[in-house]
XYZ file of N, CA, C and O in Angstrom:
468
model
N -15.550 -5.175 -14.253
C -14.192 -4.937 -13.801
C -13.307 -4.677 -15.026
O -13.221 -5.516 -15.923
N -12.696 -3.590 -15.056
C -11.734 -2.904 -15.924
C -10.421 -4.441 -16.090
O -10.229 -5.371 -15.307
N -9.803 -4.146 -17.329
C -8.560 -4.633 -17.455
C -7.686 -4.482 -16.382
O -7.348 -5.468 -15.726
N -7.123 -2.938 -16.028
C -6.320 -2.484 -14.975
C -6.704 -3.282 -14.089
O -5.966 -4.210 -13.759
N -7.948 -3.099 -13.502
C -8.069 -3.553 -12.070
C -7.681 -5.269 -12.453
O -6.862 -5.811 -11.711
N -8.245 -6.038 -13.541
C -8.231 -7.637 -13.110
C -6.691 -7.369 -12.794
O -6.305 -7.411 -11.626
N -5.712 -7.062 -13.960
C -4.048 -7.012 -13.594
C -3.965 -6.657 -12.249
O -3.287 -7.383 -11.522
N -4.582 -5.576 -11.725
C -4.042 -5.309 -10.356
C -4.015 -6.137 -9.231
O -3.114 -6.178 -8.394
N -5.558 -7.126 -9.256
C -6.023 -7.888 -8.524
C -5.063 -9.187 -8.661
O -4.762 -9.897 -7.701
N -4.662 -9.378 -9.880
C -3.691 -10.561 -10.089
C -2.286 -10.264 -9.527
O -1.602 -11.161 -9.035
N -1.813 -8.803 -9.624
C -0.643 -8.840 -8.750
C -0.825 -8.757 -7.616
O -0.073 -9.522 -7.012
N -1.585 -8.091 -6.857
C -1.777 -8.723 -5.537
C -1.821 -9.591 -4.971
O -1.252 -9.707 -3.886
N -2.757 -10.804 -5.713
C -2.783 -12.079 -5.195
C -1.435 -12.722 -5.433
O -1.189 -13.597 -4.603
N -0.333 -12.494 -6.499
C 1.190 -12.826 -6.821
C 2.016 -12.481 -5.305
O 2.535 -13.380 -4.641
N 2.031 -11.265 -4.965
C 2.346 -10.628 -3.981
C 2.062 -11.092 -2.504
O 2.781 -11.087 -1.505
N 0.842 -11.471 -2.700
C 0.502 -12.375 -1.448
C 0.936 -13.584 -0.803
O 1.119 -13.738 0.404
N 1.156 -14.847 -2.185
C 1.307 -15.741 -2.069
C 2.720 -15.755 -2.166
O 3.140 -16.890 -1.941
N 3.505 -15.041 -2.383
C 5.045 -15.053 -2.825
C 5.197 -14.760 -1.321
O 6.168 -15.440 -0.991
N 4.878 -14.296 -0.555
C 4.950 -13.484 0.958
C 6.431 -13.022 1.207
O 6.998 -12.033 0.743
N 6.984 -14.124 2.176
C 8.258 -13.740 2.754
C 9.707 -14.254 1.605
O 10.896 -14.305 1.921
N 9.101 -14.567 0.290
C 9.865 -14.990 -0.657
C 10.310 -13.152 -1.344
O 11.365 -12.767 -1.848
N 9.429 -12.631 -1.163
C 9.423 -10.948 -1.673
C 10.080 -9.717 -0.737
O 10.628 -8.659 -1.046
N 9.775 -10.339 0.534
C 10.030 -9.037 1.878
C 11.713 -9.922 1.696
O 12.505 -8.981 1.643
N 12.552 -11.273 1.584
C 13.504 -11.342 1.074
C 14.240 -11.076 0.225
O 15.451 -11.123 0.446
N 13.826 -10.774 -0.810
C 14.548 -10.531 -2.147
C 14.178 -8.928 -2.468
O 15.024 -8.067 -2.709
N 13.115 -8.772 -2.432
C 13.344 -6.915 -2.740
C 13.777 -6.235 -1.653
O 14.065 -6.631 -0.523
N 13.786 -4.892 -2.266
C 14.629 -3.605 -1.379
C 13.779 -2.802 -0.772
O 12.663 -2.594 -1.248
N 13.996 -2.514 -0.187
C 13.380 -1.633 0.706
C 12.434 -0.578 0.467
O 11.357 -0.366 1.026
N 13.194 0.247 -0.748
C 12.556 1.174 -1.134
C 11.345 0.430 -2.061
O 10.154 0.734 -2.013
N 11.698 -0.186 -2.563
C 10.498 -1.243 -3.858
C 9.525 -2.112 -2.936
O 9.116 -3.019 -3.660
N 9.102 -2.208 -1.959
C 8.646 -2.850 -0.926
C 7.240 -1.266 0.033
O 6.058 -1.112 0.340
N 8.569 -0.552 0.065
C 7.406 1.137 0.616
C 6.827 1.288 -0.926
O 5.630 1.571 -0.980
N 7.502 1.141 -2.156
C 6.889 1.876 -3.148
C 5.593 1.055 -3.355
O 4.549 1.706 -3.321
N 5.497 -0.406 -3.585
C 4.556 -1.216 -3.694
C 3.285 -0.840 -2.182
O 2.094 -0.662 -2.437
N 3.688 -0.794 -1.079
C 2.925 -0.536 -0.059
C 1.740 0.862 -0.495
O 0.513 0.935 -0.421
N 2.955 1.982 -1.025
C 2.363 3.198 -1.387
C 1.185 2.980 -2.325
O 0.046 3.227 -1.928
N 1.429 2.500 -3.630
C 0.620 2.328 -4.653
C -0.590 1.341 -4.018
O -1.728 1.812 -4.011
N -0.455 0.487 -3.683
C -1.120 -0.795 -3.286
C -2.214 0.446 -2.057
O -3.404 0.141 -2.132
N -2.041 1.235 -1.411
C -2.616 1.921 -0.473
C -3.605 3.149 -1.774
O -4.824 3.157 -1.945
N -2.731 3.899 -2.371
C -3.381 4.772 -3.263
C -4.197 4.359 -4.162
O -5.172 5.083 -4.364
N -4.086 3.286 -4.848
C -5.186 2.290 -5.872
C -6.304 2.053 -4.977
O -7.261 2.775 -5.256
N -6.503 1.246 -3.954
C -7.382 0.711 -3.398
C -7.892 2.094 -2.735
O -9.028 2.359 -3.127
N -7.356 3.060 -1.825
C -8.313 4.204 -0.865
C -8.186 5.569 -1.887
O -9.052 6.422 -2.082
N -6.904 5.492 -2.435
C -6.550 6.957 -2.921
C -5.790 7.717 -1.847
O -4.940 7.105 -1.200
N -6.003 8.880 -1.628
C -5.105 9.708 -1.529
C -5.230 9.630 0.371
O -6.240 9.324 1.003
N -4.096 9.946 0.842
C -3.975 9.631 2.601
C -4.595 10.935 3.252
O -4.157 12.074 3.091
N -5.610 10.596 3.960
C -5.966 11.635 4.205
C -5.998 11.867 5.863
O -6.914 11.902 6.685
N -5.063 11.957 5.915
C -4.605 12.366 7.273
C -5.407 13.473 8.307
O -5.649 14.650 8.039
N -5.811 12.608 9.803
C -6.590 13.279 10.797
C -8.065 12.877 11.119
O -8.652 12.948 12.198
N -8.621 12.331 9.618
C -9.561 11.588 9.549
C -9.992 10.375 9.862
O -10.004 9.397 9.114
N -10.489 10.456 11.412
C -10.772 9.048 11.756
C -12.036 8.329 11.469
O -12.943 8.692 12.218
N -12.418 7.279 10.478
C -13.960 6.694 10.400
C -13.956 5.459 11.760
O -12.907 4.955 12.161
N -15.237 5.140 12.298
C -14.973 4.551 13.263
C -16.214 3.270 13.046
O -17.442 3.282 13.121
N -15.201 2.208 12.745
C -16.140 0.526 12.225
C -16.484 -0.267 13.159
O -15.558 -0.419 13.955
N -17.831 -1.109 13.542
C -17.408 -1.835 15.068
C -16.572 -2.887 14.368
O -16.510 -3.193 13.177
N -15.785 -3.477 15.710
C -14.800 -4.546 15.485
C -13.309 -4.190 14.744
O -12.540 -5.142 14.609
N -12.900 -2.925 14.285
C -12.266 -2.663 13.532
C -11.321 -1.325 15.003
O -11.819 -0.510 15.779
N -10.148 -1.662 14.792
C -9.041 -0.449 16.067
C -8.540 -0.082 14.834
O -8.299 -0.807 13.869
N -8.398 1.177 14.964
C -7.754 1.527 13.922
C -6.362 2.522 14.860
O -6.446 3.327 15.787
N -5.122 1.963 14.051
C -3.803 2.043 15.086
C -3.129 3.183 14.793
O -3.580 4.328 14.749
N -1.866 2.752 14.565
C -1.157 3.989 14.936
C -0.525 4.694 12.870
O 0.296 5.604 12.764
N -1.128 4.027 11.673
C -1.493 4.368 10.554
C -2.256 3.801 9.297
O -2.465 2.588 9.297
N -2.621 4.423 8.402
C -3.710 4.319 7.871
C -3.720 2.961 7.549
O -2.666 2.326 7.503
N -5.059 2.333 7.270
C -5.327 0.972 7.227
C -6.576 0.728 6.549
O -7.499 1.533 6.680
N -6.699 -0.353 5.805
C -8.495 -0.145 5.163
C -9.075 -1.386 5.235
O -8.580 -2.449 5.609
N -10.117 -1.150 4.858
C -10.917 -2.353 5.257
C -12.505 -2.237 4.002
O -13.640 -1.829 4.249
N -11.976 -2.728 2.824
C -12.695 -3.279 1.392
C -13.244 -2.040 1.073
O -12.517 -1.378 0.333
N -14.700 -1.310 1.516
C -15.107 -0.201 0.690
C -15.275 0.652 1.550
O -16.308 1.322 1.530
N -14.209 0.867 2.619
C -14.060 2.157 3.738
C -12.476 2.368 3.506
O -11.719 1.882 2.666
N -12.230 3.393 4.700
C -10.987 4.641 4.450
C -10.965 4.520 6.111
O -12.015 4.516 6.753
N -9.822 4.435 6.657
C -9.753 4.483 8.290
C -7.880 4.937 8.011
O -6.946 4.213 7.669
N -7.917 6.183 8.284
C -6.685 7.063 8.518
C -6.641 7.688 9.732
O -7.684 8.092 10.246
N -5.279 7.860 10.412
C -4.959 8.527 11.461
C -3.566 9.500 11.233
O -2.832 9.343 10.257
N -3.354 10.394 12.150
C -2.321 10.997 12.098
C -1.024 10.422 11.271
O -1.114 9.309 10.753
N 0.105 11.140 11.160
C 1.195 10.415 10.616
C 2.271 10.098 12.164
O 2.701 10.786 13.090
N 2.350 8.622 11.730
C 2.992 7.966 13.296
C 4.211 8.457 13.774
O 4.931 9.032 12.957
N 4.611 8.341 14.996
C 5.786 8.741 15.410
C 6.804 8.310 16.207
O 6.303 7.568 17.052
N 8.158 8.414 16.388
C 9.143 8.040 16.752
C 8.311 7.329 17.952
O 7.364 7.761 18.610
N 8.954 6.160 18.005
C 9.619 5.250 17.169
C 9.382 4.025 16.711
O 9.956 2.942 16.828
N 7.831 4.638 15.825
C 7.615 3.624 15.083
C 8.486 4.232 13.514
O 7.901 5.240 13.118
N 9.420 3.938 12.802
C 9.987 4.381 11.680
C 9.321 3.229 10.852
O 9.028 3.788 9.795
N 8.954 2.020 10.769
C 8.277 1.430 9.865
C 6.962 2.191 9.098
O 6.642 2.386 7.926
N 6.337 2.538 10.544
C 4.484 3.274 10.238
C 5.028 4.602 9.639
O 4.254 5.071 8.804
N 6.271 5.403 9.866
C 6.636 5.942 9.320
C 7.115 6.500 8.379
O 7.018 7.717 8.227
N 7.771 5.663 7.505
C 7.862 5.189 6.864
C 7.001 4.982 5.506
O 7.109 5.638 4.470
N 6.049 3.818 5.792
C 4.555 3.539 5.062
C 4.266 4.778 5.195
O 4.748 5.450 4.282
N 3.465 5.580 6.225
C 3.122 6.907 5.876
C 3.568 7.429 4.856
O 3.029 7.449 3.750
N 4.653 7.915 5.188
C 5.184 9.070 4.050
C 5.341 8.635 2.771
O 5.068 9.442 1.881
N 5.798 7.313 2.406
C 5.498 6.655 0.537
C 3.919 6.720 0.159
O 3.638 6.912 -1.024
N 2.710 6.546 1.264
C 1.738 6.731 0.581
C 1.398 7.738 0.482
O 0.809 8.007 -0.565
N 1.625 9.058 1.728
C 1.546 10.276 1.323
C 1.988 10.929 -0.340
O 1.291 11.510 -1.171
N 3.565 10.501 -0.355
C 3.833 10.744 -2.121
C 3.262 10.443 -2.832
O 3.614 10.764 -3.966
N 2.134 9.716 -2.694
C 1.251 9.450 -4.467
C 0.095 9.956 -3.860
O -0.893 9.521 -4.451
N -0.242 10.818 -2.770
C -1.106 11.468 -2.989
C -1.640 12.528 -4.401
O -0.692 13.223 -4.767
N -2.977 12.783 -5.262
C -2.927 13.154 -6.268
C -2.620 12.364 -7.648
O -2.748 12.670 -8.834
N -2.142 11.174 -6.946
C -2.265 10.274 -8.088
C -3.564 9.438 -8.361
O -4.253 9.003 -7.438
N -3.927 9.192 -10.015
C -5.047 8.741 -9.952
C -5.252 6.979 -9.417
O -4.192 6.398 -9.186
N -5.964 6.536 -9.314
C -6.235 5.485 -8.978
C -5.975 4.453 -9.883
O -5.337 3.475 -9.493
N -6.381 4.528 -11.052
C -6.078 3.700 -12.188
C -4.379 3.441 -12.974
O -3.778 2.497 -13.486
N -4.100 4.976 -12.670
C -2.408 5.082 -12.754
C -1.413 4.195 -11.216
O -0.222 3.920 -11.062
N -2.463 4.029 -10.477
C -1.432 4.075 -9.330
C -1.467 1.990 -8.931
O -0.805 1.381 -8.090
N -2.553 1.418 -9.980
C -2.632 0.426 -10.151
C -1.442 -0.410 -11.024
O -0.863 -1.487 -10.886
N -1.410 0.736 -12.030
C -0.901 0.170 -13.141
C 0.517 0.066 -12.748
O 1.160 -0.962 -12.958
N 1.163 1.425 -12.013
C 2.983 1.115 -11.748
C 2.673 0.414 -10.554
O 3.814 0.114 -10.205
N 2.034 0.014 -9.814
C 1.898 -0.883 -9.247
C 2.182 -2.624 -9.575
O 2.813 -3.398 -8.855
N 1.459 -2.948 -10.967
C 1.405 -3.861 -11.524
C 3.313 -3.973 -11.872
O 4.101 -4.868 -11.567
N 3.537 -2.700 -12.592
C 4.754 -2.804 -13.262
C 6.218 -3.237 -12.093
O 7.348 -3.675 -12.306
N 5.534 -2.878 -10.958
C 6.552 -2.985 -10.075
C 6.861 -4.510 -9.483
O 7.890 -5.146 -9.254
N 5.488 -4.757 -9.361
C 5.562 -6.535 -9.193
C 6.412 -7.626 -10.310
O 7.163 -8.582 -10.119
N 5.809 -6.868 -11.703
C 6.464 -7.933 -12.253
C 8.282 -7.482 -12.692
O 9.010 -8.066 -13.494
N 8.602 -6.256 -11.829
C 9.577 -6.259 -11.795
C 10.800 -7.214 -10.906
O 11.927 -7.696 -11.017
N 9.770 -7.085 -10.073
C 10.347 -7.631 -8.767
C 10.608 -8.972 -8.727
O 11.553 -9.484 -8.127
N 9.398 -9.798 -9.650
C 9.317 -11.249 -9.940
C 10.374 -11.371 -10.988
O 10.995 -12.434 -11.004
N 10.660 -10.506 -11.816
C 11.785 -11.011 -13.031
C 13.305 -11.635 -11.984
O 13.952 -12.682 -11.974
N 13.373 -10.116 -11.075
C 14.447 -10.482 -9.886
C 14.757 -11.604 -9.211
O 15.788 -12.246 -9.007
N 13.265 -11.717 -8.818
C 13.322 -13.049 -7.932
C 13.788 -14.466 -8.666
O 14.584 -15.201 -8.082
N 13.353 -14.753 -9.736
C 13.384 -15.396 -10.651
C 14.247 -15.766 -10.935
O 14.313 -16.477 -11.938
């Protein structure tokens, strides 16, 4: 395991455990941006239309993953504006690499924690 990734794996687990201490204190946009990256690091790029089909696994109304698979669907619609939302921030880092999309990932957490702080 790369440097990047342990950092990445460590802000996630930060991110996790901070839970509703984070969906309080950050903004909105820093919340889709983290969703975006956090989606593009782990699957990469959204690849919309492409359904893989897991037993035990529904895959809803947008993309969603599950450890070393990819389960994408259309981009959601009125009126879900949340799934909407998520869509379209992870769509924007489509083309971004994986290792880059870890790293402002990382940078964004411990932005967010200086805030909280």
């Amino acid at each position: 395991m790369s440097g990047n990734q342990q950092e990445f794996g460590s802000a996630c687990k930060r991110v996790e455990e901070a839970g509703d201490k984070i969906k309080g204190s950050a903004n909105m946009r820093d919340l889709l941006e983290l969703y975006a990256l956090f989606k593009q690091a782990k699957i990469g790029d959204c690849n919309t239309g492409t359904i893989y089909r897991v037993p035990a696994v529904r895959v809803q109304f947008y993309c969603v993953s599950c450890d070393s698979n990819t389960y994408s669907a259309a981009r959601p619609k009125y009126p879900n504006f949340k799934g909407m939302s998520q869509w379209d921030a992870w769509k924007s880092k489509s083309g971004l690499a994986q290792d880059e999309a870890m790293r402002e990932y990382c940078e964004i957490v411990k932005t967010i924690f200086v805030e909280i702080n």
